[in-house]
Amino acid sequence: MLLSDFDYDLPEELIAQTPVEPRNASRLMVLDPVNETIEHSHFYDLQKYLVPGDTLIFNDTRVMPARLIGHREPSGGRVEVFLLRRLNGNDWETLVQPGKKARVGTVIRFGDELSCEVIDNTDFGGRVVRFSYDGIFEEILDRLGETPLPPYIHEKLEDSERYQTVYNRESGSAAAPTAGLHFTKEQMQELKDYGVNLGFLTLHVGLGTFRPVKTENIEEHQMHSEHYSLSDETAKLIMDTKAAGHRVVAVGTTSIRTLESAAIGKNQIAGKSDWTDIFIYPGYEFKIVDAIITNFHLPKSTLIMLISAFAGREFVLKAYAEAVRERYRFFSFGDAMFIQTKNDGNVK
């Protein structure tokens, strides 16, 4: 399967630069891939597409203030260090710009209380750095770091919490699980009162989010590992939902990747913490996920490949073409899609 099979034309003006208010005022495209129907709705009407007993699974990760601006010693040259994940202690995997100026041994200072030394290179063009500081690292990072936004967003975000979900708990991501940005606390409570179950897992979004697919044969692409945690409580909720004949609805691609990574068989899952580099593309047989809430994704990305595995490549591209015609808003601050019928093996 070729990378070009997942391309589509997107006018730049449809890339959402700012979030809508309130969060759930965004549009919602509802897909049935078996019958190939497309319905246009709004996110605040999500409840009418769910039934009591269905279970929504959310990724409760929180985006770190992962972008640090410093200066190289002794030259004083400006350097941006983007934290991806903690390896151990004070050692972090990062992206550094400009990378050619960040050779092993380079010291970067971010003020009087924080500095780092480049101690290694990574397989994907990043750097491993070791931080030195006075005080508590997380508190210093909160003061000096900035919440990163994707490179296609050029507008300044007035409220950094708007790039966090309302249910975030566990800090550690380099990017937000953006499908969850549409939910308000009030809507989540309304769904719970209606009889929809709410379950949580954690996957810290890492380097894979920022890596484009460079191989024309997509099967040659290597995903970067990300850490996830699924509690016994959430695993039991999923198993109970399956046993009752109801649907497990994954909120976002990070929830999908976690659920499918933790699966121990068809409709079988157990609590687990581990690393995953799962790459889902057409031909994959889903074991846990029955329905999906997701945003609209970049052309030729692993995320549109994942959605195509669930709903069928041709139908997904047809839906994307309609979204462009109907002037939907795309990517992180854009509109949402609800794919409400699971892949039963007949979707092409």
Short mmCIF file of N, CA, C and O in Angstrom, two decimals, residues 226-314:
data_model
loop_
_atom_site.label_atom_id
_atom_site.label_comp_id
_atom_site.label_asym_id
_atom_site.label_seq_id
_atom_site.Cartn_x
_atom_site.Cartn_y
_atom_site.Cartn_z
N GLU A 226 5.62 4.87 22.39
CA GLU A 226 4.98 5.76 23.36
C GLU A 226 4.52 4.91 24.55
O GLU A 226 4.12 3.76 24.38
N HIS A 227 4.55 5.51 25.72
CA HIS A 227 4.19 4.76 26.93
C HIS A 227 2.71 4.92 27.22
O HIS A 227 2.14 6.00 27.09
N TYR A 228 2.08 3.81 27.62
CA TYR A 228 0.66 3.85 27.96
C TYR A 228 0.41 3.09 29.25
O TYR A 228 1.22 2.25 29.67
N SER A 229 -0.72 3.38 29.85
CA SER A 229 -1.15 2.69 31.05
C SER A 229 -2.66 2.50 31.02
O SER A 229 -3.41 3.47 30.80
N LEU A 230 -3.09 1.27 31.19
CA LEU A 230 -4.52 0.92 31.24
C LEU A 230 -4.77 0.21 32.56
O LEU A 230 -4.18 -0.83 32.84
N SER A 231 -5.64 0.80 33.39
CA SER A 231 -5.87 0.24 34.72
C SER A 231 -6.74 -1.00 34.65
O SER A 231 -7.48 -1.23 33.68
N ASP A 232 -6.68 -1.81 35.71
CA ASP A 232 -7.56 -2.97 35.82
C ASP A 232 -9.03 -2.54 35.83
O ASP A 232 -9.89 -3.22 35.27
N GLU A 233 -9.28 -1.38 36.44
CA GLU A 233 -10.65 -0.87 36.51
C GLU A 233 -11.21 -0.58 35.12
O GLU A 233 -12.35 -0.95 34.79
N THR A 234 -10.41 0.11 34.29
CA THR A 234 -10.87 0.42 32.93
C THR A 234 -10.99 -0.85 32.10
O THR A 234 -11.93 -1.00 31.31
N ALA A 235 -10.05 -1.79 32.27
CA ALA A 235 -10.13 -3.06 31.54
C ALA A 235 -11.41 -3.81 31.90
O ALA A 235 -12.08 -4.37 31.01
N LYS A 236 -11.77 -3.81 33.18
CA LYS A 236 -13.01 -4.49 33.59
C LYS A 236 -14.23 -3.80 33.00
O LYS A 236 -15.18 -4.47 32.56
N LEU A 237 -14.22 -2.46 32.98
CA LEU A 237 -15.34 -1.72 32.39
C LEU A 237 -15.51 -2.11 30.92
O LEU A 237 -16.64 -2.31 30.44
N ILE A 238 -14.41 -2.22 30.21
CA ILE A 238 -14.46 -2.60 28.79
C ILE A 238 -15.01 -4.01 28.63
O ILE A 238 -15.88 -4.27 27.78
N MET A 239 -14.53 -4.92 29.45
CA MET A 239 -14.99 -6.31 29.36
C MET A 239 -16.48 -6.42 29.71
O MET A 239 -17.24 -7.16 29.06
N ASP A 240 -16.92 -5.67 30.71
CA ASP A 240 -18.34 -5.66 31.09
C ASP A 240 -19.19 -5.08 29.96
O ASP A 240 -20.30 -5.56 29.69
N THR A 241 -18.69 -4.04 29.31
CA THR A 241 -19.40 -3.43 28.18
C THR A 241 -19.56 -4.44 27.04
O THR A 241 -20.65 -4.58 26.45
N LYS A 242 -18.50 -5.14 26.72
CA LYS A 242 -18.54 -6.15 25.67
C LYS A 242 -19.52 -7.27 26.02
O LYS A 242 -20.32 -7.70 25.18
N ALA A 243 -19.46 -7.71 27.28
CA ALA A 243 -20.33 -8.81 27.72
C ALA A 243 -21.80 -8.43 27.63
O ALA A 243 -22.66 -9.29 27.37
N ALA A 244 -22.10 -7.14 27.82
CA ALA A 244 -23.49 -6.67 27.77
C ALA A 244 -23.94 -6.36 26.34
O ALA A 244 -25.09 -5.95 26.13
N GLY A 245 -23.05 -6.53 25.37
CA GLY A 245 -23.42 -6.28 23.97
C GLY A 245 -23.39 -4.83 23.57
O GLY A 245 -23.98 -4.46 22.55
N HIS A 246 -22.69 -4.00 24.34
CA HIS A 246 -22.60 -2.57 24.02
C HIS A 246 -21.25 -2.24 23.39
O HIS A 246 -20.36 -3.08 23.30
N ARG A 247 -21.12 -0.98 22.96
CA ARG A 247 -19.95 -0.57 22.19
C ARG A 247 -18.89 0.11 23.06
O ARG A 247 -19.21 0.87 23.98
N VAL A 248 -17.64 -0.15 22.71
CA VAL A 248 -16.51 0.59 23.25
C VAL A 248 -16.15 1.66 22.22
O VAL A 248 -15.75 1.35 21.10
N VAL A 249 -16.31 2.92 22.62
CA VAL A 249 -16.08 4.07 21.72
C VAL A 249 -14.78 4.73 22.13
O VAL A 249 -14.67 5.29 23.22
N ALA A 250 -13.78 4.66 21.27
CA ALA A 250 -12.49 5.26 21.55
C ALA A 250 -12.51 6.74 21.20
O ALA A 250 -12.87 7.12 20.09
N VAL A 251 -12.15 7.59 22.16
CA VAL A 251 -12.06 9.02 21.92
C VAL A 251 -10.63 9.33 21.48
O VAL A 251 -9.73 9.45 22.31
N GLY A 252 -10.42 9.41 20.18
CA GLY A 252 -9.12 9.77 19.63
C GLY A 252 -8.25 8.58 19.26
O GLY A 252 -8.42 7.46 19.75
N THR A 253 -7.30 8.86 18.39
CA THR A 253 -6.41 7.81 17.90
C THR A 253 -5.48 7.29 18.98
O THR A 253 -5.06 6.13 18.92
N THR A 254 -5.14 8.11 19.98
CA THR A 254 -4.28 7.62 21.05
C THR A 254 -5.00 6.58 21.90
O THR A 254 -4.40 5.60 22.34
N SER A 255 -6.30 6.77 22.12
CA SER A 255 -7.09 5.76 22.84
C SER A 255 -7.18 4.48 22.02
O SER A 255 -7.10 3.37 22.56
N ILE A 256 -7.37 4.62 20.70
CA ILE A 256 -7.42 3.44 19.83
C ILE A 256 -6.13 2.65 19.95
O ILE A 256 -6.14 1.42 20.15
N ARG A 257 -4.99 3.33 19.83
CA ARG A 257 -3.71 2.63 19.83
C ARG A 257 -3.45 1.95 21.17
O ARG A 257 -2.89 0.85 21.23
N THR A 258 -3.89 2.58 22.26
CA THR A 258 -3.72 1.97 23.58
C THR A 258 -4.59 0.73 23.72
O THR A 258 -4.13 -0.33 24.16
N LEU A 259 -5.86 0.85 23.37
CA LEU A 259 -6.79 -0.27 23.51
C LEU A 259 -6.34 -1.47 22.67
O LEU A 259 -6.37 -2.62 23.12
N GLU A 260 -5.93 -1.19 21.44
CA GLU A 260 -5.51 -2.29 20.57
C GLU A 260 -4.17 -2.88 21.00
O GLU A 260 -3.91 -4.07 20.82
N SER A 261 -3.31 -2.07 21.62
CA SER A 261 -2.03 -2.57 22.12
C SER A 261 -2.22 -3.45 23.36
O SER A 261 -1.47 -4.41 23.57
N ALA A 262 -3.20 -3.09 24.18
CA ALA A 262 -3.42 -3.83 25.43
C ALA A 262 -4.32 -5.06 25.23
O ALA A 262 -4.47 -5.86 26.16
N ALA A 263 -4.90 -5.22 24.05
CA ALA A 263 -5.78 -6.36 23.78
C ALA A 263 -5.00 -7.67 23.91
O ALA A 263 -3.85 -7.77 23.50
N ILE A 264 -5.65 -8.68 24.48
CA ILE A 264 -5.03 -10.00 24.60
C ILE A 264 -5.77 -11.02 23.73
O ILE A 264 -5.48 -12.21 23.78
N GLY A 265 -6.72 -10.53 22.94
CA GLY A 265 -7.49 -11.38 22.04
C GLY A 265 -8.70 -10.60 21.56
O GLY A 265 -8.93 -9.46 21.96
N LYS A 266 -9.48 -11.20 20.70
CA LYS A 266 -10.69 -10.55 20.20
C LYS A 266 -11.65 -10.32 21.36
O LYS A 266 -12.04 -11.26 22.06
N ASN A 267 -12.00 -9.04 21.60
CA ASN A 267 -12.90 -8.65 22.69
C ASN A 267 -12.35 -9.01 24.07
O ASN A 267 -13.12 -9.17 25.03
N GLN A 268 -11.03 -9.12 24.17
CA GLN A 268 -10.39 -9.46 25.43
C GLN A 268 -9.28 -8.45 25.73
O GLN A 268 -8.45 -8.15 24.88
N ILE A 269 -9.28 -7.94 26.97
CA ILE A 269 -8.29 -6.93 27.35
C ILE A 269 -8.01 -7.05 28.83
O ILE A 269 -8.86 -7.51 29.61
N ALA A 270 -6.80 -6.66 29.23
CA ALA A 270 -6.42 -6.68 30.64
C ALA A 270 -5.64 -5.42 30.96
O ALA A 270 -5.02 -4.81 30.09
N GLY A 271 -5.66 -5.03 32.24
CA GLY A 271 -4.90 -3.87 32.68
C GLY A 271 -3.42 -4.08 32.42
O GLY A 271 -2.89 -5.18 32.61
N LYS A 272 -2.74 -2.99 32.02
CA LYS A 272 -1.35 -3.14 31.61
C LYS A 272 -0.69 -1.78 31.47
O LYS A 272 -1.34 -0.80 31.10
N SER A 273 0.61 -1.71 31.77
CA SER A 273 1.43 -0.53 31.45
C SER A 273 2.60 -1.02 30.61
O SER A 273 3.28 -1.98 30.98
N ASP A 274 2.84 -0.36 29.49
CA ASP A 274 3.85 -0.85 28.56
C ASP A 274 4.17 0.24 27.54
O ASP A 274 3.58 1.32 27.57
N TRP A 275 5.08 -0.07 26.64
CA TRP A 275 5.39 0.79 25.50
C TRP A 275 4.74 0.20 24.26
O TRP A 275 4.66 -1.01 24.10
N THR A 276 4.27 1.07 23.37
CA THR A 276 3.68 0.59 22.12
C THR A 276 4.25 1.35 20.93
O THR A 276 4.46 2.56 20.99
N ASP A 277 4.52 0.60 19.87
CA ASP A 277 4.85 1.21 18.58
C ASP A 277 3.89 0.67 17.51
O ASP A 277 4.25 0.58 16.34
N ILE A 278 2.68 0.34 17.93
CA ILE A 278 1.71 -0.24 17.01
C ILE A 278 1.42 0.72 15.86
O ILE A 278 1.26 1.92 16.05
N PHE A 279 1.38 0.18 14.66
CA PHE A 279 1.10 0.94 13.44
C PHE A 279 -0.11 0.28 12.80
O PHE A 279 -0.05 -0.85 12.32
N ILE A 280 -1.22 1.00 12.82
CA ILE A 280 -2.49 0.46 12.31
C ILE A 280 -2.79 1.07 10.95
O ILE A 280 -2.88 2.29 10.82
N TYR A 281 -2.92 0.22 9.96
CA TYR A 281 -3.25 0.67 8.59
C TYR A 281 -4.16 -0.38 7.97
O TYR A 281 -4.38 -1.47 8.56
N PRO A 282 -4.77 -0.10 6.81
CA PRO A 282 -5.77 -1.01 6.25
C PRO A 282 -5.27 -2.45 6.15
O PRO A 282 -4.15 -2.72 5.73
N GLY A 283 -6.16 -3.34 6.58
CA GLY A 283 -5.83 -4.75 6.70
C GLY A 283 -5.79 -5.20 8.15
O GLY A 283 -5.89 -6.39 8.45
N TYR A 284 -5.67 -4.21 9.06
CA TYR A 284 -5.64 -4.52 10.49
C TYR A 284 -7.03 -4.95 10.97
O TYR A 284 -8.04 -4.35 10.60
N GLU A 285 -7.09 -5.98 11.81
CA GLU A 285 -8.36 -6.42 12.39
C GLU A 285 -8.47 -5.90 13.82
O GLU A 285 -7.67 -6.27 14.69
N PHE A 286 -9.45 -5.04 14.05
CA PHE A 286 -9.62 -4.44 15.37
C PHE A 286 -10.14 -5.47 16.37
O PHE A 286 -11.04 -6.25 16.07
N LYS A 287 -9.58 -5.42 17.58
CA LYS A 287 -9.93 -6.39 18.62
C LYS A 287 -10.85 -5.82 19.68
O LYS A 287 -11.64 -6.53 20.28
N ILE A 288 -10.76 -4.50 19.93
CA ILE A 288 -11.50 -3.89 21.05
C ILE A 288 -12.43 -2.78 20.58
O ILE A 288 -13.58 -2.68 21.03
N VAL A 289 -11.96 -1.91 19.72
CA VAL A 289 -12.68 -0.68 19.38
C VAL A 289 -13.88 -0.96 18.48
O VAL A 289 -13.75 -1.61 17.44
N ASP A 290 -15.05 -0.44 18.88
CA ASP A 290 -16.30 -0.61 18.12
C ASP A 290 -16.75 0.66 17.42
O ASP A 290 -17.55 0.60 16.49
N ALA A 291 -16.30 1.82 17.88
CA ALA A 291 -16.67 3.10 17.29
C ALA A 291 -15.60 4.11 17.69
O ALA A 291 -14.87 3.91 18.66
N ILE A 292 -15.53 5.20 16.92
CA ILE A 292 -14.43 6.15 17.09
C ILE A 292 -14.94 7.59 17.04
O ILE A 292 -15.76 7.94 16.20
N ILE A 293 -14.43 8.41 17.95
CA ILE A 293 -14.54 9.87 17.85
C ILE A 293 -13.15 10.39 17.52
O ILE A 293 -12.18 10.08 18.22
N THR A 294 -13.03 11.16 16.45
CA THR A 294 -11.72 11.61 16.02
C THR A 294 -11.82 12.94 15.30
O THR A 294 -12.91 13.34 14.87
N ASN A 295 -10.70 13.64 15.18
CA ASN A 295 -10.64 14.85 14.38
C ASN A 295 -10.29 14.49 12.94
O ASN A 295 -10.08 13.33 12.60
N PHE A 296 -10.19 15.49 12.07
CA PHE A 296 -9.73 15.29 10.70
C PHE A 296 -8.21 15.42 10.68
O PHE A 296 -7.65 16.35 11.26
N HIS A 297 -7.55 14.49 9.99
CA HIS A 297 -6.10 14.35 10.09
C HIS A 297 -5.37 14.79 8.84
O HIS A 297 -5.95 14.90 7.76
N LEU A 298 -4.05 14.98 8.99
CA LEU A 298 -3.21 15.44 7.89
C LEU A 298 -3.16 14.42 6.76
O LEU A 298 -3.20 13.21 7.01
N PRO A 299 -3.04 14.90 5.52
CA PRO A 299 -2.82 13.98 4.40
C PRO A 299 -1.55 13.16 4.61
O PRO A 299 -0.58 13.64 5.21
N LYS A 300 -1.59 11.91 4.18
CA LYS A 300 -0.43 11.01 4.20
C LYS A 300 0.08 10.72 5.61
O LYS A 300 1.23 10.30 5.78
N SER A 301 -0.74 10.94 6.63
CA SER A 301 -0.31 10.71 8.01
C SER A 301 -0.68 9.31 8.49
O SER A 301 -1.60 8.67 7.95
N THR A 302 0.01 8.84 9.51
CA THR A 302 -0.33 7.53 10.09
C THR A 302 -1.74 7.55 10.69
O THR A 302 -2.37 6.50 10.82
N LEU A 303 -2.22 8.75 11.05
CA LEU A 303 -3.55 8.84 11.67
C LEU A 303 -4.66 8.63 10.65
O LEU A 303 -5.66 7.95 10.94
N ILE A 304 -4.52 9.17 9.45
CA ILE A 304 -5.54 8.92 8.44
C ILE A 304 -5.47 7.46 7.97
O ILE A 304 -6.49 6.87 7.60
N MET A 305 -4.29 6.86 8.06
CA MET A 305 -4.17 5.43 7.76
C MET A 305 -4.93 4.59 8.80
O MET A 305 -5.61 3.62 8.46
N LEU A 306 -4.81 4.98 10.07
CA LEU A 306 -5.51 4.28 11.13
C LEU A 306 -7.02 4.35 10.92
O LEU A 306 -7.73 3.34 11.02
N ILE A 307 -7.52 5.56 10.66
CA ILE A 307 -8.96 5.73 10.45
C ILE A 307 -9.41 4.95 9.22
O ILE A 307 -10.50 4.37 9.19
N SER A 308 -8.57 4.90 8.19
CA SER A 308 -8.90 4.14 6.98
C SER A 308 -8.95 2.65 7.27
O SER A 308 -9.73 1.92 6.64
N ALA A 309 -8.14 2.18 8.21
CA ALA A 309 -8.19 0.77 8.59
C ALA A 309 -9.53 0.42 9.21
O ALA A 309 -10.03 -0.69 9.06
N PHE A 310 -10.12 1.38 9.91
CA PHE A 310 -11.39 1.15 10.60
C PHE A 310 -12.59 1.32 9.67
O PHE A 310 -13.52 0.51 9.69
N ALA A 311 -12.57 2.38 8.87
CA ALA A 311 -13.76 2.75 8.11
C ALA A 311 -13.63 2.51 6.61
O ALA A 311 -14.60 2.69 5.88
N GLY A 312 -12.45 2.10 6.15
CA GLY A 312 -12.24 1.88 4.72
C GLY A 312 -11.62 3.10 4.05
O GLY A 312 -12.13 4.22 4.19
N ARG A 313 -10.53 2.90 3.34
CA ARG A 313 -9.79 4.03 2.76
C ARG A 313 -10.65 4.85 1.81
O ARG A 313 -10.69 6.09 1.89
N GLU A 314 -11.33 4.19 0.88
CA GLU A 314 -12.10 4.93 -0.13
C GLU A 314 -13.22 5.74 0.51
O GLU A 314 -13.47 6.88 0.14
#
